[in-house]
Coordinates of C-alpha atoms in Angstrom, one line a residue:
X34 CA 28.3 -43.3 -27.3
X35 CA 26.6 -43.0 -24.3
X36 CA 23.2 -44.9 -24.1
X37 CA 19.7 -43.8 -22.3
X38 CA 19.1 -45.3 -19.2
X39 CA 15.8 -46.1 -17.9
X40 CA 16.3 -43.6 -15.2
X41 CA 16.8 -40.9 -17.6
X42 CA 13.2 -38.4 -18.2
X43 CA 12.6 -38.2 -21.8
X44 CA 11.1 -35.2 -23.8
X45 CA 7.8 -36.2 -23.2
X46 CA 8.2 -36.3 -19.6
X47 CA 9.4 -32.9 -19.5
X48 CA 6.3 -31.7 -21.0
X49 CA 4.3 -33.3 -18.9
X50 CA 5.5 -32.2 -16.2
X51 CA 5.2 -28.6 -17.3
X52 CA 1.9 -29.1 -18.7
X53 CA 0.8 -29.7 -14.9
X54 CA 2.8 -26.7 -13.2
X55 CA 1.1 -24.1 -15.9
X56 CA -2.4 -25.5 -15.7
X57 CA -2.2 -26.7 -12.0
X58 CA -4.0 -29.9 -12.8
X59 CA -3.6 -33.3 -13.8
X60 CA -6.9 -32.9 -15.6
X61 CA -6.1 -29.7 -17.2
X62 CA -2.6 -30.7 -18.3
X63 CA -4.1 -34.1 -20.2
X64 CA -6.5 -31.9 -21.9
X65 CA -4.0 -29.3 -23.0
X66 CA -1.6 -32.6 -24.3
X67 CA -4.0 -34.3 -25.7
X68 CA -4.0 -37.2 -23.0
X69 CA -6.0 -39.3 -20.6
X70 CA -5.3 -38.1 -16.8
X71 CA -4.3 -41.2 -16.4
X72 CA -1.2 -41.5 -18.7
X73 CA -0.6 -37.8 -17.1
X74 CA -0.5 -39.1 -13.8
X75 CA 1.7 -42.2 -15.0
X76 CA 4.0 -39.7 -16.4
X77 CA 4.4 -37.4 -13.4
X78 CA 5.0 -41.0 -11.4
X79 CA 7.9 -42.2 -13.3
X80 CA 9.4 -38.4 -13.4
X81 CA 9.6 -38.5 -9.2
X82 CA 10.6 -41.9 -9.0
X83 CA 13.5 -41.4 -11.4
X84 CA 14.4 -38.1 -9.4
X85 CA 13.9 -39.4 -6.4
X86 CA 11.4 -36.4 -5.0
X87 CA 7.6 -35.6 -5.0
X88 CA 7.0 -33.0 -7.9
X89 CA 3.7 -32.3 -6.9
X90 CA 1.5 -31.9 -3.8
X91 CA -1.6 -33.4 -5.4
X92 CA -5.2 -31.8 -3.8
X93 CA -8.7 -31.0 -4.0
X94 CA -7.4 -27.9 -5.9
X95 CA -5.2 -29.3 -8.3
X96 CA -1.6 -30.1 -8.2
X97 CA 1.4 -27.2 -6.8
X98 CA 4.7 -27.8 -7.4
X99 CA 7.0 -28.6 -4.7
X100 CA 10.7 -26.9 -4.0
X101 CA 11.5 -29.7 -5.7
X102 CA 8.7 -29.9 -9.0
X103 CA 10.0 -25.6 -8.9
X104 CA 13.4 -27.1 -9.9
X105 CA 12.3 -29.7 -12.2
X106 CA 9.6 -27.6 -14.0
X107 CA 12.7 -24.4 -14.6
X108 CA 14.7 -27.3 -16.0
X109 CA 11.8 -28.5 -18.1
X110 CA 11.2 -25.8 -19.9
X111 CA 15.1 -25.1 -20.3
X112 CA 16.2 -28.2 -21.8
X113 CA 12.5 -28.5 -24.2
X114 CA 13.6 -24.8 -25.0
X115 CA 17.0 -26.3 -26.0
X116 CA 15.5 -28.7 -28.3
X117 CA 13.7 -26.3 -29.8
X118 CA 16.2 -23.9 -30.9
X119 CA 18.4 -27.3 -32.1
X120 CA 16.2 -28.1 -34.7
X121 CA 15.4 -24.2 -36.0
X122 CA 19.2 -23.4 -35.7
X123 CA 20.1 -27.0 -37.6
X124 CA 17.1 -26.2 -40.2
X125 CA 18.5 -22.4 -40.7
X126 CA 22.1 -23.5 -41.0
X127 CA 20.7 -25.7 -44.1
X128 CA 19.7 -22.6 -45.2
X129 CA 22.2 -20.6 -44.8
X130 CA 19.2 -18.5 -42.1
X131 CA 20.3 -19.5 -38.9
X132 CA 18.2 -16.8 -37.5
X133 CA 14.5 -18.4 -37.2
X134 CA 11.6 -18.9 -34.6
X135 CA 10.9 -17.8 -31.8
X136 CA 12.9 -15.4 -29.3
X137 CA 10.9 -15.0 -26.1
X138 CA 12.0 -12.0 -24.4
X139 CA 11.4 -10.7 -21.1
X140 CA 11.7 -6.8 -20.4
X141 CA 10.5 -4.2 -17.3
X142 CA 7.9 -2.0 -18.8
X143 CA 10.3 1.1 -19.3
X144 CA 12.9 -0.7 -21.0
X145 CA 10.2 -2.6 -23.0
X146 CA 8.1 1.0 -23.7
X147 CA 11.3 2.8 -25.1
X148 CA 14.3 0.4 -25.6
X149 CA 13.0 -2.6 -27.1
X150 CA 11.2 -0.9 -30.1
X151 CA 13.6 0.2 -32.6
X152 CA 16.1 -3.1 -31.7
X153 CA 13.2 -5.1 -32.9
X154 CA 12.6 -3.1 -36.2
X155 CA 16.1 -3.4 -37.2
X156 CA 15.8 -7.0 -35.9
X157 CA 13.4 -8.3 -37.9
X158 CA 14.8 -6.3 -40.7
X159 CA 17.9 -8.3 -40.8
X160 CA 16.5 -11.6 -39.9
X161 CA 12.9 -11.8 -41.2
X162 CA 12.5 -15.1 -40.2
X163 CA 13.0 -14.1 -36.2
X164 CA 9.4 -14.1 -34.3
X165 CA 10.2 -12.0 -31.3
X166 CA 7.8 -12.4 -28.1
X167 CA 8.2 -9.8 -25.4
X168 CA 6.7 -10.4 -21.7
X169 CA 6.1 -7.5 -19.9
X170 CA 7.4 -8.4 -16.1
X171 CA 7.4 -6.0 -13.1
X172 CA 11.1 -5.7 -11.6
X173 CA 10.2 -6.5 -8.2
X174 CA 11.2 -10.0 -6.5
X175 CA 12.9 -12.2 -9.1
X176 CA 11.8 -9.7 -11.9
X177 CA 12.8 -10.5 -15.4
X178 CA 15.6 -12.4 -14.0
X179 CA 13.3 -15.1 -12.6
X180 CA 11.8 -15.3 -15.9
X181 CA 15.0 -16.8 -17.4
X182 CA 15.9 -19.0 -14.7
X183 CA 12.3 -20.1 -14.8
X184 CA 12.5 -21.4 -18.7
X185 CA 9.7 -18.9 -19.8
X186 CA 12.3 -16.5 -21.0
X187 CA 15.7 -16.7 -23.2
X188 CA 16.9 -13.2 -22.7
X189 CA 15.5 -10.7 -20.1
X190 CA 16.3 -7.2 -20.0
X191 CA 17.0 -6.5 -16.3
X192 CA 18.3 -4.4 -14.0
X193 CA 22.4 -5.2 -12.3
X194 CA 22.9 -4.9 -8.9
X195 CA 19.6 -4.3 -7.5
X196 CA 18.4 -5.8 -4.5
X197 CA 17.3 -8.8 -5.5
X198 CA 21.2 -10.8 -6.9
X199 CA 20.9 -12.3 -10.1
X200 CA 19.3 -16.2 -10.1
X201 CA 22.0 -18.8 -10.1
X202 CA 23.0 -20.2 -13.2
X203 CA 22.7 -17.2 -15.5
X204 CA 25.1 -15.0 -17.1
X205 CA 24.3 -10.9 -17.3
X206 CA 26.1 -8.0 -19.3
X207 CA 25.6 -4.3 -18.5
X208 CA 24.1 -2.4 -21.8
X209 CA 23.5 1.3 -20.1
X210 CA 23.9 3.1 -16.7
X211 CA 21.1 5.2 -16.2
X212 CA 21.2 8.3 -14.1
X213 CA 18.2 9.0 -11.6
X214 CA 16.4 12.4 -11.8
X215 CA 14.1 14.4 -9.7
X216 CA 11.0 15.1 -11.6
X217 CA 8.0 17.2 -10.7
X218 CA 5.4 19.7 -12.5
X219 CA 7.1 22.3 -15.1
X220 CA 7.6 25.6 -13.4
X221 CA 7.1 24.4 -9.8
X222 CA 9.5 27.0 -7.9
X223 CA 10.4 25.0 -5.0
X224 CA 9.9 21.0 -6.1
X225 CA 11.8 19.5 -3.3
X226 CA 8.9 20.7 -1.1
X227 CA 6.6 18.7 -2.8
X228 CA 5.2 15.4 -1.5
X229 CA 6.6 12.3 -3.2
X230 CA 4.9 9.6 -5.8
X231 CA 6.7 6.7 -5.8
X232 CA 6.5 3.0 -6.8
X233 CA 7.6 -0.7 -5.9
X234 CA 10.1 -0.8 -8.2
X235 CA 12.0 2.3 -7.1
X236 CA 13.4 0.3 -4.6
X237 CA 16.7 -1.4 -5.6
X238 CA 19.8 -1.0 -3.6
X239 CA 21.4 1.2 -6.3
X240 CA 19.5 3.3 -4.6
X241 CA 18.7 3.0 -0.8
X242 CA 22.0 4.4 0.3
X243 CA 21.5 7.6 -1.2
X244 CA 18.1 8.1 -0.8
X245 CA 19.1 7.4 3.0
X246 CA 21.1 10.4 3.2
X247 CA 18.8 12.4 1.5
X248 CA 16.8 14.5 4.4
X249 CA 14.8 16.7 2.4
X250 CA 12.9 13.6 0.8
X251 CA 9.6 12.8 2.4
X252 CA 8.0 9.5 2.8
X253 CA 5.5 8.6 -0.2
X254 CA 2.5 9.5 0.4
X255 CA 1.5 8.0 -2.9
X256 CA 2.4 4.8 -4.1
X257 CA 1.8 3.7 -7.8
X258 CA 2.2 -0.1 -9.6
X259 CA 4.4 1.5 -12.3
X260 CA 6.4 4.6 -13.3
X261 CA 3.7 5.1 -16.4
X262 CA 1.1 6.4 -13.3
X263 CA 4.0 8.0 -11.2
X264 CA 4.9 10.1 -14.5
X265 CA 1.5 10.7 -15.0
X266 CA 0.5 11.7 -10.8
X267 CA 3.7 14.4 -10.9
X268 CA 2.7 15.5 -14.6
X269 CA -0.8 16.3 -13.0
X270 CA 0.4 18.6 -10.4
X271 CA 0.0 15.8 -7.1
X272 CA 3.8 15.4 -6.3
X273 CA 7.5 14.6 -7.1
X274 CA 9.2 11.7 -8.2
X275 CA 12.9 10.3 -8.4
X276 CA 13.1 8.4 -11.6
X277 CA 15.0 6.7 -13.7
X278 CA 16.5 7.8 -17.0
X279 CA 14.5 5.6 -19.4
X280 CA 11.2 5.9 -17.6
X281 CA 11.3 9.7 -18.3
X282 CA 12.1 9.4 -22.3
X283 CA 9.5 11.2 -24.2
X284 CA 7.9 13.1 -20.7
X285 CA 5.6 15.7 -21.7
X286 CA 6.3 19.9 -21.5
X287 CA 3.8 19.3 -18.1
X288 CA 6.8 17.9 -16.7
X289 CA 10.1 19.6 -15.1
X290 CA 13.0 17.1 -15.0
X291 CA 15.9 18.5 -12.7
X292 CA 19.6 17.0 -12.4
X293 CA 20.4 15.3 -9.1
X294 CA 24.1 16.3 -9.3
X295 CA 27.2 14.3 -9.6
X296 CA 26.3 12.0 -6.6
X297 CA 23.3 11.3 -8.2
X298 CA 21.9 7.2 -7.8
X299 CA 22.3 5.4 -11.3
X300 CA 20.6 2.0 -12.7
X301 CA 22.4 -0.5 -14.4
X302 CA 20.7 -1.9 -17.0
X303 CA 22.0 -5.2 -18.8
X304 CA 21.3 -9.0 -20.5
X305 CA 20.7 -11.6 -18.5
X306 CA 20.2 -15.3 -20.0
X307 CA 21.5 -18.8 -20.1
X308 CA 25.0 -20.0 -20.7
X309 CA 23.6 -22.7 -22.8
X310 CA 21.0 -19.7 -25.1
X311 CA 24.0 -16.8 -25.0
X312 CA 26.2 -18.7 -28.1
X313 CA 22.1 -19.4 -29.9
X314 CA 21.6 -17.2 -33.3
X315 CA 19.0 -15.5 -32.1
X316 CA 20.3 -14.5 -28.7
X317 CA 23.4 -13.2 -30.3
X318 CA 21.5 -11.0 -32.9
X319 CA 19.1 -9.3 -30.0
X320 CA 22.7 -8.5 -28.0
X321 CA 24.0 -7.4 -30.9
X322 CA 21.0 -5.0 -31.5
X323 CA 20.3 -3.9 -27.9
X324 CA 24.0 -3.0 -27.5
X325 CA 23.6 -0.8 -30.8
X326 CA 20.9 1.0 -29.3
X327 CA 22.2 1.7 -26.1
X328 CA 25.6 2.8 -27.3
X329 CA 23.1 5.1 -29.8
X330 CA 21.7 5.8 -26.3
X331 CA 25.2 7.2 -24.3
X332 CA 26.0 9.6 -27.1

C-alpha cells in the first residue's frame, strides 16, 4: 500500500486553494472556510512549496492565480469533484441508487433553451435522487469546454470542431449535426438583400470557409451577445441571419427560415467531459438521455 508523503497536498489543501482563486482573497477565502487568514496563508505556503511554483501573485487587490495556481486550481476542483462523487456513488451502491447528488452541467444557451429540458425531465424521472445544475456559458474562447477542464463542470454540452480545439485532457462524443439556415422576416421577397445580424458565436470554423465563398453576404452591420436577440432583430424586420438549427426551434410565424442547399455549413454538437467522470453514474445517465433526445431529434 502506498503511503502519504509529506509532499503530497491533502483535501484540505485543495480547497484552500480554490477557496482563494474564486474569492480572489486570502481574507475572503478564510471567511468563506471558516478560517483565520492566517492558517489560509499557511495553507497556500505549504501547497507552492510542495509543487514547487508560486500559486498566487499576492497584492493590494487580492490574490490572481498564476499559469501555474490556473493549473493547480483546474486540478483542485477535479480531484475534490472526484471525492465527491466517491462517496455518493459508494452510498447509492449501498442502496442499490447509484444515481445521487449533484450533476453540474454546462451548456451554450441554445442547446440549454431547447435540448436540455426534456433530457432532464426524463432524468430526474428515472433517477429522483439526481440534482442537476446547468451553467449557462457563451461558446466563445474556451466555451463550455473550458468549463470542464476548469473543474466547475462534469459534462458540457459543446460544440466539435469549432475554432477553438477541445482543452487537453477531455474526451468529446458528437450527439447531432446541425445544419445552418438563412433566416430573415416571413414574406421578405428578396432576403439575401437584406443587411446581416449576427453574433460572437457565429464564428467557428465549421463555418468560415463557406461563409468565405459566399459573395452575396454582407458584413454585419449589427452584432448581438446571443442568437435569442439575433432571432429577435430579423423577426423585427432589421436584417438576416445565418443560424444554426437549434437556435431556430420554436421561431415564430414573423420569421421566414430558408434552406441553404446541400453545401450548406453544419455544427457539430456533442459531450465533452473527463475521462475519470465519463464511467460516473450520473454522467452515464445524462449521455444516455441526451443521445435519446437527439436521436429523437434526427428523425
Amino acid at each position: 500500500m502506498a503511503r502519504r508523503t509529506d509532499s503530497d497536498l491533502v483535501p484540505q489543501e485543495l480547497r484552500v486553494l480554490v477557496a482563494v482563486a474564486d474569492a480572489g482573497a486570502f481574507s475572503a477565502a478564510a471567511e468563506a472556510l471558516g478560517l483565520t487568514q492566517s492558517a489560509v496563508s499557511h495553507s497556500v505556503r505549504g501547497s507552492e512549496r510542495k509543487i514547487g511554483a508560486v500559486l498566487f501573485d499576492r497584492g493590494r487587490t487580492g490574490a490572481r492565480p498564476t499559469p501555474a495556481g490556473d493549473k493547480a486550481v483546474a486540478h483542485a476542483r477535479r480531484v475534490l469533484r472526484l471525492l465527491d462523487v466517491l462517496t455518493a456513488e459508494a452510498r447509492g451502491a449501498a442502496r442499490s441508487d447509484a444515481v445521487r447528488g449533484p450533476l453540474r452541467i454546462a451548456a451554450f444557451r441554445s442547446a440549454a433553451l431547447h435540448l436540455l429540458p426534456p433530457v432532464l425531465e426524463r432524468l430526474r424521472a428515472r433517477h429522483p435522487g439526481i440534482e442537476p445544475r446547468v451553467r449557462i456559458v457563451r461558446e466563445v474562447g474556451r466555451g463550455t469546454a473550458g468549463e470542464v477542464a476548469d473543474g466547475k463542470a462534469d459534462m458540457a454540452i459543446a460544440t466539435l470542431g469549432g475554432s477553438a480545439p477541445l482543452p487537453p485532457g477531455l474526451v468529446a462524443s458528437e450527439l447531432l449535426e446541425e445544419p445552418y439556415a438563412l433566416v430573415h422576416p416571413a414574406g421578405h421577397t428578396a432576403p439575401r438583400s437584406l443587411p446581416l445580424v449576427d453574433w460572437a458565436e457565429n464564428c467557428g470554423s465549421y463555418t468560415r470557409d463557406w461563409w468565405a465563398g459566399q459573395d452575396w453576404i454582407p458584413r454585419a452591420t449589427v452584432e448581438a451577445e446571443d442568437d435569442g436577440a439575433v432571432l429577435s432583430l430579423v423577426s423585427a424586420g432589421h436584417g438576416m441571419a445565418i443560424m444554426p438549427a437549434l437556435s431556430l426551434t420554436g421561431a415564430g410565424d414573423s420569421v421566414g427560415i430558408t434552406d441553404l442547399g446541400v453545401d450548406r455549413p453544419t455544427r457539430r454538437v456533442g459531450c465533452v467531459t473527463t475521462p475519470e467522470l465519463a464511467g460516473t453514474a450520473g454522467v452515464r445517465a445524462l449521455v444516455r438521455e441526451l443521445r435519446a433526445t437527439a436521436s429523437r431529434a434526427r428523425r
